[in-house]
Tab-separated table of C-alpha atoms and ligand atoms in Angstrom:
chain	number	residue	atom	x	y	z
A	1	MET	CA	-5.465	-23.418	-10.538
A	2	ILE	CA	-4.614	-25.488	-7.448
A	3	VAL	CA	-7.346	-27.995	-6.488
A	4	ASP	CA	-9.269	-26.859	-3.388
A	5	GLN	CA	-7.655	-23.439	-3.583
A	6	LYS	CA	-9.570	-20.789	-1.679
A	7	VAL	CA	-7.961	-17.398	-1.230
A	8	PHE	CA	-8.886	-14.946	1.505
A	9	VAL	CA	-8.175	-11.321	0.618
A	10	ALA	CA	-8.295	-9.452	3.929
A	11	GLY	CA	-9.106	-5.786	3.295
A	12	HIS	CA	-10.713	-6.301	-0.127
A	13	ARG	CA	-12.445	-2.911	-0.095
A	14	GLY	CA	-9.160	-0.995	0.226
A	15	LEU	CA	-6.856	0.341	-2.492
A	16	VAL	CA	-4.611	-2.755	-2.420
A	17	GLY	CA	-7.243	-5.364	-1.578
A	18	SER	CA	-9.577	-4.290	-4.390
A	19	ALA	CA	-6.683	-4.412	-6.876
A	20	LEU	CA	-5.816	-7.924	-5.629
A	21	VAL	CA	-9.428	-9.018	-6.155
A	22	ARG	CA	-9.316	-7.643	-9.745
A	23	ARG	CA	-5.993	-9.385	-10.436
A	24	LEU	CA	-6.921	-12.761	-8.894
A	25	GLY	CA	-10.286	-12.525	-10.661
A	26	GLN	CA	-8.442	-12.511	-14.017
A	27	ASP	CA	-7.104	-15.995	-13.130
A	28	ARG	CA	-10.526	-17.038	-11.788
A	29	VAL	CA	-9.049	-17.884	-8.401
A	30	PRO	CA	-11.825	-18.802	-5.910
A	31	LEU	CA	-11.971	-15.950	-3.408
A	32	VAL	CA	-13.466	-15.405	0.000
A	33	THR	CA	-13.948	-11.870	1.330
A	34	ARG	CA	-15.795	-10.197	4.186
A	35	VAL	CA	-16.733	-6.564	4.729
A	36	ARG	CA	-16.001	-5.040	8.134
A	37	ALA	CA	-19.622	-5.328	9.318
A	38	GLU	CA	-19.404	-9.107	8.767
A	39	LEU	CA	-15.920	-9.667	10.190
A	40	ASP	CA	-14.081	-7.366	12.581
A	41	LEU	CA	-10.403	-8.225	12.049
A	42	GLU	CA	-9.540	-6.570	15.390
A	43	ASP	CA	-11.597	-9.277	17.168
A	44	PRO	CA	-9.530	-12.449	17.736
A	45	ALA	CA	-12.527	-14.742	18.408
A	46	ALA	CA	-14.323	-13.552	15.258
A	47	VAL	CA	-11.214	-14.021	13.126
A	48	THR	CA	-10.597	-17.545	14.495
A	49	ALA	CA	-14.238	-18.516	13.909
A	50	PHE	CA	-14.096	-17.184	10.337
A	51	PHE	CA	-10.906	-19.147	9.522
A	52	GLU	CA	-12.293	-22.322	11.100
A	53	ARG	CA	-15.482	-22.054	9.053
A	54	GLU	CA	-14.045	-20.953	5.700
A	55	ARG	CA	-10.674	-22.783	5.798
A	56	PRO	CA	-8.896	-20.582	3.225
A	57	SER	CA	-5.821	-22.216	1.676
A	58	GLU	CA	-4.038	-18.892	1.025
A	59	VAL	CA	-4.271	-15.414	2.499
A	60	TYR	CA	-3.357	-11.940	1.228
A	61	LEU	CA	-3.229	-9.676	4.287
A	62	ALA	CA	-4.058	-6.304	2.719
A	63	ALA	CA	-6.177	-5.044	5.625
A	64	ALA	CA	-4.428	-2.132	7.307
A	65	ARG	CA	-5.022	1.298	8.781
A	66	VAL	CA	-3.160	3.515	6.329
A	67	GLY	CA	-2.912	7.218	5.686
A	68	GLY	CA	-0.743	10.073	4.510
A	69	ILE	CA	1.867	12.031	6.365
A	70	LEU	CA	-0.581	14.184	8.387
A	71	ALA	CA	-2.915	11.334	9.381
A	72	ASN	CA	0.055	9.261	10.561
A	73	ALA	CA	1.447	12.135	12.591
A	74	THR	CA	-1.998	12.990	14.091
A	75	TYR	CA	-3.392	9.528	14.939
A	76	PRO	CA	-0.320	7.382	15.739
A	77	ALA	CA	-2.160	5.357	18.423
A	78	ASP	CA	-4.859	4.280	15.949
A	79	PHE	CA	-2.247	3.326	13.376
A	80	ILE	CA	-0.108	1.185	15.673
A	81	ARG	CA	-3.016	-0.434	17.517
A	82	ASN	CA	-5.173	-1.414	14.545
A	83	ASN	CA	-2.288	-2.745	12.489
A	84	LEU	CA	-0.872	-4.789	15.363
A	85	LEU	CA	-4.236	-6.307	16.274
A	86	VAL	CA	-5.210	-7.231	12.720
A	87	THR	CA	-1.826	-8.794	12.033
A	88	LEU	CA	-1.749	-10.742	15.307
A	89	ASN	CA	-5.260	-12.092	14.758
A	90	VAL	CA	-4.906	-13.043	11.099
A	91	LEU	CA	-1.470	-14.679	11.410
A	92	GLU	CA	-2.496	-16.744	14.437
A	93	ALA	CA	-5.764	-17.902	12.824
A	94	ALA	CA	-3.867	-18.724	9.606
A	95	ARG	CA	-1.360	-20.852	11.520
A	96	HIS	CA	-4.049	-22.486	13.626
A	97	THR	CA	-6.083	-23.550	10.570
A	98	GLY	CA	-3.111	-24.647	8.450
A	99	VAL	CA	-3.114	-21.944	5.749
A	100	THR	CA	-0.462	-23.069	3.246
A	101	LYS	CA	0.755	-19.590	2.266
A	102	LEU	CA	0.190	-16.026	3.403
A	103	LEU	CA	1.339	-12.730	1.890
A	104	TYR	CA	1.924	-9.935	4.385
A	105	LEU	CA	2.029	-6.386	3.054
A	106	GLY	CA	4.464	-4.101	4.840
A	107	SER	CA	5.549	-0.679	3.632
A	108	SER	CA	8.661	1.155	2.482
A	109	CYS	CA	8.427	3.330	5.628
A	110	ILE	CA	9.753	0.410	7.713
A	111	TYR	CA	13.266	1.350	6.567
A	112	PRO	CA	15.456	3.840	8.471
A	113	LYS	CA	15.076	7.520	7.597
A	114	HIS	CA	18.664	7.702	6.379
A	115	ALA	CA	18.874	4.290	4.711
A	116	PRO	CA	21.136	3.966	1.644
A	117	GLN	CA	19.295	4.729	-1.621
A	118	PRO	CA	17.981	2.699	-3.333
A	119	ILE	CA	17.014	0.856	-0.131
A	120	PRO	CA	17.922	-2.842	-0.017
A	121	GLU	CA	15.859	-5.249	2.081
A	122	SER	CA	18.911	-5.652	4.350
A	123	ALA	CA	18.454	-2.047	5.618
A	124	LEU	CA	15.652	-3.180	7.955
A	125	LEU	CA	16.401	-2.303	11.607
A	126	THR	CA	19.708	-0.608	10.876
A	127	GLY	CA	18.797	2.910	12.075
A	128	PRO	CA	16.177	5.349	13.448
A	129	LEU	CA	12.842	5.695	11.608
A	130	GLU	CA	11.170	8.749	10.089
A	131	PRO	CA	9.237	10.272	13.061
A	132	THR	CA	6.077	11.230	11.103
A	133	ASN	CA	5.124	7.579	10.575
A	134	GLN	CA	7.102	5.768	13.262
A	135	ALA	CA	4.049	4.215	14.982
A	136	TYR	CA	2.741	2.740	11.721
A	137	ALA	CA	6.219	1.586	10.736
A	138	ILE	CA	6.777	-0.198	14.049
A	139	ALA	CA	3.456	-2.061	13.678
A	140	LYS	CA	4.543	-3.108	10.181
A	141	ILE	CA	7.993	-4.168	11.434
A	142	ALA	CA	6.288	-6.227	14.167
A	143	GLY	CA	4.275	-7.926	11.396
A	144	ILE	CA	7.450	-8.828	9.501
A	145	GLU	CA	8.965	-10.246	12.678
A	146	LEU	CA	5.767	-12.183	13.391
A	147	CYS	CA	5.899	-13.777	9.913
A	148	ARG	CA	9.560	-14.636	10.401
A	149	SER	CA	8.927	-16.047	13.902
A	150	TYR	CA	5.927	-18.137	12.824
A	151	ASN	CA	7.933	-19.526	9.894
A	152	HIS	CA	10.779	-20.400	12.244
A	153	GLN	CA	8.737	-21.866	15.073
A	154	TYR	CA	5.789	-23.419	13.231
A	155	GLY	CA	7.136	-24.045	9.714
A	156	THR	CA	4.539	-21.744	8.105
A	157	ASN	CA	5.139	-20.022	4.762
A	158	PHE	CA	4.309	-16.395	5.543
A	159	VAL	CA	5.935	-14.140	2.934
A	160	SER	CA	6.508	-10.405	3.513
A	161	VAL	CA	6.556	-7.789	0.749
A	162	MET	CA	7.372	-4.093	1.124
A	163	PRO	CA	5.466	-1.922	-1.352
A	164	THR	CA	6.607	1.582	-2.217
A	165	ASN	CA	4.103	4.502	-2.256
A	166	LEU	CA	0.998	3.348	-4.123
A	167	TYR	CA	-1.742	5.105	-6.058
A	168	GLY	CA	-4.630	4.258	-8.354
A	169	PRO	CA	-8.405	3.870	-8.569
A	170	GLY	CA	-10.114	3.331	-5.226
A	171	ASP	CA	-7.619	5.503	-3.337
A	172	ASN	CA	-8.605	7.775	-0.441
A	173	PHE	CA	-9.088	11.336	-1.765
A	174	ASP	CA	-9.788	12.990	1.608
A	175	LEU	CA	-7.371	15.924	1.842
A	176	ASP	CA	-6.627	15.499	5.558
A	177	THR	CA	-5.859	11.773	5.526
A	178	SER	CA	-4.806	10.881	1.969
A	179	HIS	CA	-1.398	10.302	0.450
A	180	VAL	CA	0.132	12.847	-1.893
A	181	ILE	CA	-1.123	11.647	-5.309
A	182	PRO	CA	-4.860	11.520	-4.544
A	183	ALA	CA	-4.517	14.836	-2.653
A	184	LEU	CA	-2.864	16.526	-5.634
A	185	ILE	CA	-5.359	15.065	-8.122
A	186	ARG	CA	-8.228	16.424	-6.075
A	187	LYS	CA	-6.651	19.819	-5.413
A	188	PHE	CA	-5.703	20.414	-9.054
A	189	HIS	CA	-9.036	19.097	-10.338
A	190	GLU	CA	-11.029	21.366	-8.029
A	191	ALA	CA	-8.814	24.394	-8.778
A	192	HIS	CA	-9.192	23.702	-12.514
A	193	GLU	CA	-12.992	23.451	-12.261
A	194	ALA	CA	-13.285	26.672	-10.221
A	195	THR	CA	-10.437	28.523	-12.043
A	196	VAL	CA	-8.526	29.128	-8.798
A	197	PRO	CA	-5.162	30.865	-9.518
A	198	THR	CA	-2.935	28.861	-7.113
A	199	VAL	CA	-2.727	25.354	-5.658
A	200	SER	CA	-0.924	24.665	-2.396
A	201	VAL	CA	1.474	21.709	-2.218
A	202	TRP	CA	2.680	20.626	1.231
A	203	GLY	CA	6.298	20.948	2.292
A	204	SER	CA	9.219	22.184	0.214
A	205	GLY	CA	8.584	20.083	-2.912
A	206	THR	CA	12.102	18.622	-2.666
A	207	PRO	CA	11.457	15.222	-0.991
A	208	ARG	CA	11.695	12.432	-3.523
A	209	ARG	CA	9.162	9.599	-3.717
A	210	GLU	CA	8.753	6.467	-5.814
A	211	PHE	CA	5.211	5.627	-6.970
A	212	LEU	CA	3.711	2.373	-8.178
A	213	HIS	CA	0.252	1.905	-9.696
A	214	VAL	CA	-1.783	-0.426	-7.491
A	215	ASP	CA	-2.559	-2.770	-10.429
A	216	ASP	CA	1.197	-3.287	-10.862
A	217	LEU	CA	1.458	-3.908	-7.109
A	218	ALA	CA	-1.319	-6.529	-7.214
A	219	ASP	CA	0.364	-8.262	-10.145
A	220	ALA	CA	3.685	-8.240	-8.263
A	221	CYS	CA	2.043	-9.664	-5.113
A	222	VAL	CA	0.545	-12.579	-7.066
A	223	HIS	CA	3.917	-13.141	-8.756
A	224	VAL	CA	5.788	-13.172	-5.427
A	225	MET	CA	3.167	-15.479	-3.927
A	226	ARG	CA	3.794	-17.943	-6.763
A	227	HIS	CA	7.590	-17.666	-7.018
A	228	HIS	CA	8.964	-16.912	-3.552
A	229	ASP	CA	8.895	-18.743	-0.215
A	230	GLY	CA	10.080	-18.049	3.299
A	231	SER	CA	11.130	-15.095	5.419
A	232	ASP	CA	13.351	-13.003	3.102
A	233	LEU	CA	11.566	-9.702	2.440
A	234	VAL	CA	10.843	-8.586	-1.116
A	235	ASN	CA	10.647	-4.877	-1.992
A	236	ILE	CA	7.991	-3.946	-4.555
A	237	GLY	CA	8.621	-0.760	-6.482
A	238	CYS	CA	9.331	0.536	-9.958
A	239	GLY	CA	12.945	1.574	-9.294
A	240	GLU	CA	12.456	5.281	-10.146
A	241	ASP	CA	11.555	8.309	-8.054
A	242	LEU	CA	10.973	12.035	-8.567
A	243	PRO	CA	10.741	15.197	-6.413
A	244	ILE	CA	7.263	16.113	-5.109
A	245	GLY	CA	7.538	19.438	-6.986
A	246	GLU	CA	7.922	17.558	-10.282
A	247	LEU	CA	5.073	15.238	-9.394
A	248	ALA	CA	2.849	18.268	-8.733
A	249	GLN	CA	3.793	19.679	-12.153
A	250	MET	CA	2.899	16.369	-13.808
A	251	VAL	CA	-0.468	16.118	-12.032
A	252	ALA	CA	-1.252	19.733	-13.032
A	253	GLU	CA	-0.507	18.882	-16.684
A	254	VAL	CA	-2.594	15.706	-16.640
A	255	VAL	CA	-5.526	17.551	-15.047
A	256	GLY	CA	-5.126	20.512	-17.434
A	257	TYR	CA	-4.567	23.079	-14.660
A	258	ARG	CA	-2.810	26.276	-15.820
A	259	GLY	CA	-2.432	28.215	-12.549
A	260	ASP	CA	0.541	28.434	-10.182
A	261	ILE	CA	1.892	25.960	-7.643
A	262	VAL	CA	2.845	27.296	-4.196
A	263	PHE	CA	4.671	25.324	-1.519
A	264	ASP	CA	3.347	25.349	2.060
A	265	ALA	CA	6.387	25.162	4.353
A	266	THR	CA	4.177	24.851	7.453
A	267	LYS	CA	3.436	21.239	6.421
A	268	PRO	CA	5.996	18.431	6.963
A	269	ASP	CA	8.314	17.077	4.276
A	270	GLY	CA	8.728	13.678	5.918
A	271	THR	CA	11.607	11.494	4.884
A	272	PRO	CA	13.881	13.096	2.233
A	273	ARG	CA	13.895	10.046	-0.049
A	274	LYS	CA	12.650	6.447	-0.090
A	275	LEU	CA	13.509	4.661	-3.292
A	276	LEU	CA	13.403	0.881	-3.033
A	277	ASP	CA	16.087	-1.409	-4.391
A	278	VAL	CA	14.069	-3.822	-6.538
A	279	THR	CA	16.912	-6.161	-7.528
A	280	ARG	CA	15.384	-9.103	-5.657
A	281	LEU	CA	11.956	-8.600	-7.271
A	282	ALA	CA	13.521	-8.310	-10.742
A	283	ALA	CA	15.459	-11.536	-10.094
A	284	LEU	CA	12.122	-13.233	-9.429
A	285	GLY	CA	11.150	-12.214	-12.968
A	286	TRP	CA	8.742	-9.325	-12.358
A	287	GLN	CA	8.695	-5.833	-13.900
A	288	PRO	CA	6.183	-2.970	-13.675
A	289	ARG	CA	4.013	-2.187	-16.722
A	290	ILE	CA	2.316	1.133	-15.950
A	291	PRO	CA	4.460	4.287	-16.360
A	292	LEU	CA	3.661	7.100	-13.890
A	293	ARG	CA	2.127	9.498	-16.411
A	294	ARG	CA	-0.217	6.873	-17.855
A	295	GLY	CA	-1.156	5.706	-14.361
A	296	LEU	CA	-1.936	9.315	-13.396
A	297	GLU	CA	-4.047	9.814	-16.527
A	298	GLU	CA	-6.085	6.692	-15.709
A	299	THR	CA	-6.454	7.664	-12.052
A	300	VAL	CA	-7.557	11.211	-12.920
A	301	ALA	CA	-10.141	9.781	-15.350
A	302	TRP	CA	-11.376	7.372	-12.652
A	303	TYR	CA	-11.568	10.183	-10.093
A	304	ARG	CA	-13.539	12.428	-12.455
A	305	ARG	CA	-16.008	9.624	-13.234
A	306	THR	CA	-16.423	8.881	-9.519
A	307	VAL	CA	-16.903	12.531	-8.538
A	308	ARG	CA	-19.538	12.907	-11.248
A	309	VAL	CA	-21.409	9.775	-10.150
A	310	GLY	CA	-21.165	10.955	-6.538
A	311	GLY	CA	-22.669	14.284	-7.602
A	312	GLY	CA	-19.650	16.207	-6.255
B	401	LIG	P1	4.858	9.838	3.007
B	401	LIG	O1	5.475	9.222	1.777
B	401	LIG	O2	4.701	8.897	4.135
B	401	LIG	O3	5.591	11.091	3.413
B	401	LIG	O4	3.340	10.195	2.638
B	401	LIG	P2	2.539	11.268	1.742
B	401	LIG	O5	2.153	10.620	0.462
B	401	LIG	O6	1.424	11.769	2.608
B	401	LIG	O7	3.513	12.496	1.457
B	401	LIG	C1	4.564	12.439	0.542
B	401	LIG	C2	5.180	13.809	0.357
B	401	LIG	O8	4.259	14.619	-0.399
B	401	LIG	C3	5.470	14.571	1.662
B	401	LIG	O9	6.687	15.268	1.503
B	401	LIG	C4	4.288	15.553	1.721
B	401	LIG	O10	4.590	16.723	2.486
B	401	LIG	C5	4.122	15.894	0.255
B	401	LIG	N1	2.816	16.495	-0.101
B	401	LIG	C6	2.656	17.606	-0.858
B	401	LIG	N2	1.362	17.964	-0.935
B	401	LIG	C7	0.671	17.020	-0.237
B	401	LIG	C8	-0.715	16.867	0.047
B	401	LIG	O11	-1.578	17.648	-0.357
B	401	LIG	N3	-1.068	15.763	0.786
B	401	LIG	C9	-0.132	14.865	1.243
B	401	LIG	N4	-0.531	13.788	1.951
B	401	LIG	N5	1.200	15.032	1.010
B	401	LIG	C10	1.592	16.087	0.290
């Protein structure tokens, strides 16, 4: 442990932030966190005052407005505005108060829709984006450029990582705004409980996605924070993807659902494929530990416990 280390996890109630708190807690890193009612990250004066008072030495910027394909396509203004404001405020306060290192979380959707697969970090800004999440992606790209610019102009050490699609305990299971894995867990669980004969899966089932358990992501973030400096991006993924149709089959098996899967072509497919090239991350000495099926089993168990406690 570094003497006088104090780590601010921004967004500690979210999927990523809560996993970071669990992971840093294992190393007994001194943490500082604030819930939204205590600190509005969209408010520049409040963010500056918080940094001046708490003086964190390191920051993990995991606070973000995130959502699945439909939420992104429906509320693009919210996605671009919130993510830009939070990033602007946190980076400026971190620079102003002399934070020694900051980890900025981007997303694999920053890469062009037709990027080479697997996608190397060098594909950034080489082509048009996927329209369903363009607003979110542009906010995230602005964040990368902010980190790079601050490093260049002020000599900060703001590191940017690009996680692939994530899942795990603490995810958003709301069917209108969630990503695909929590949506499928909920749909198959509810259909299993009520013995419904079919479950609807959005799109054609052919788009391919890569999925990483959020505990692996948190471990990778801490590893990158400790072993990487400067403005070169680092992709964080597991290096494998599968079609959504196959994912749906796997979730059905894990849940124990025996009915049929139907594909709803009125819903968007989004980008055909986004598999990250994880060569750079592997060269830093990190590898994932949680295979998809085991991660799904754990997440289904967590969801069922949570639904029961919630009385749902
Ligand atoms: P994306 O990776 O940004 O496209 O985000 P999502 O996780 O929302 O969607 C991934 C893929 O899963 C897309 O092709 C969706 O159409 C598909 N999908 C299938 N069923 C669902 C569902 O019930 N909810 C969501 N969010 N996506 C679904």
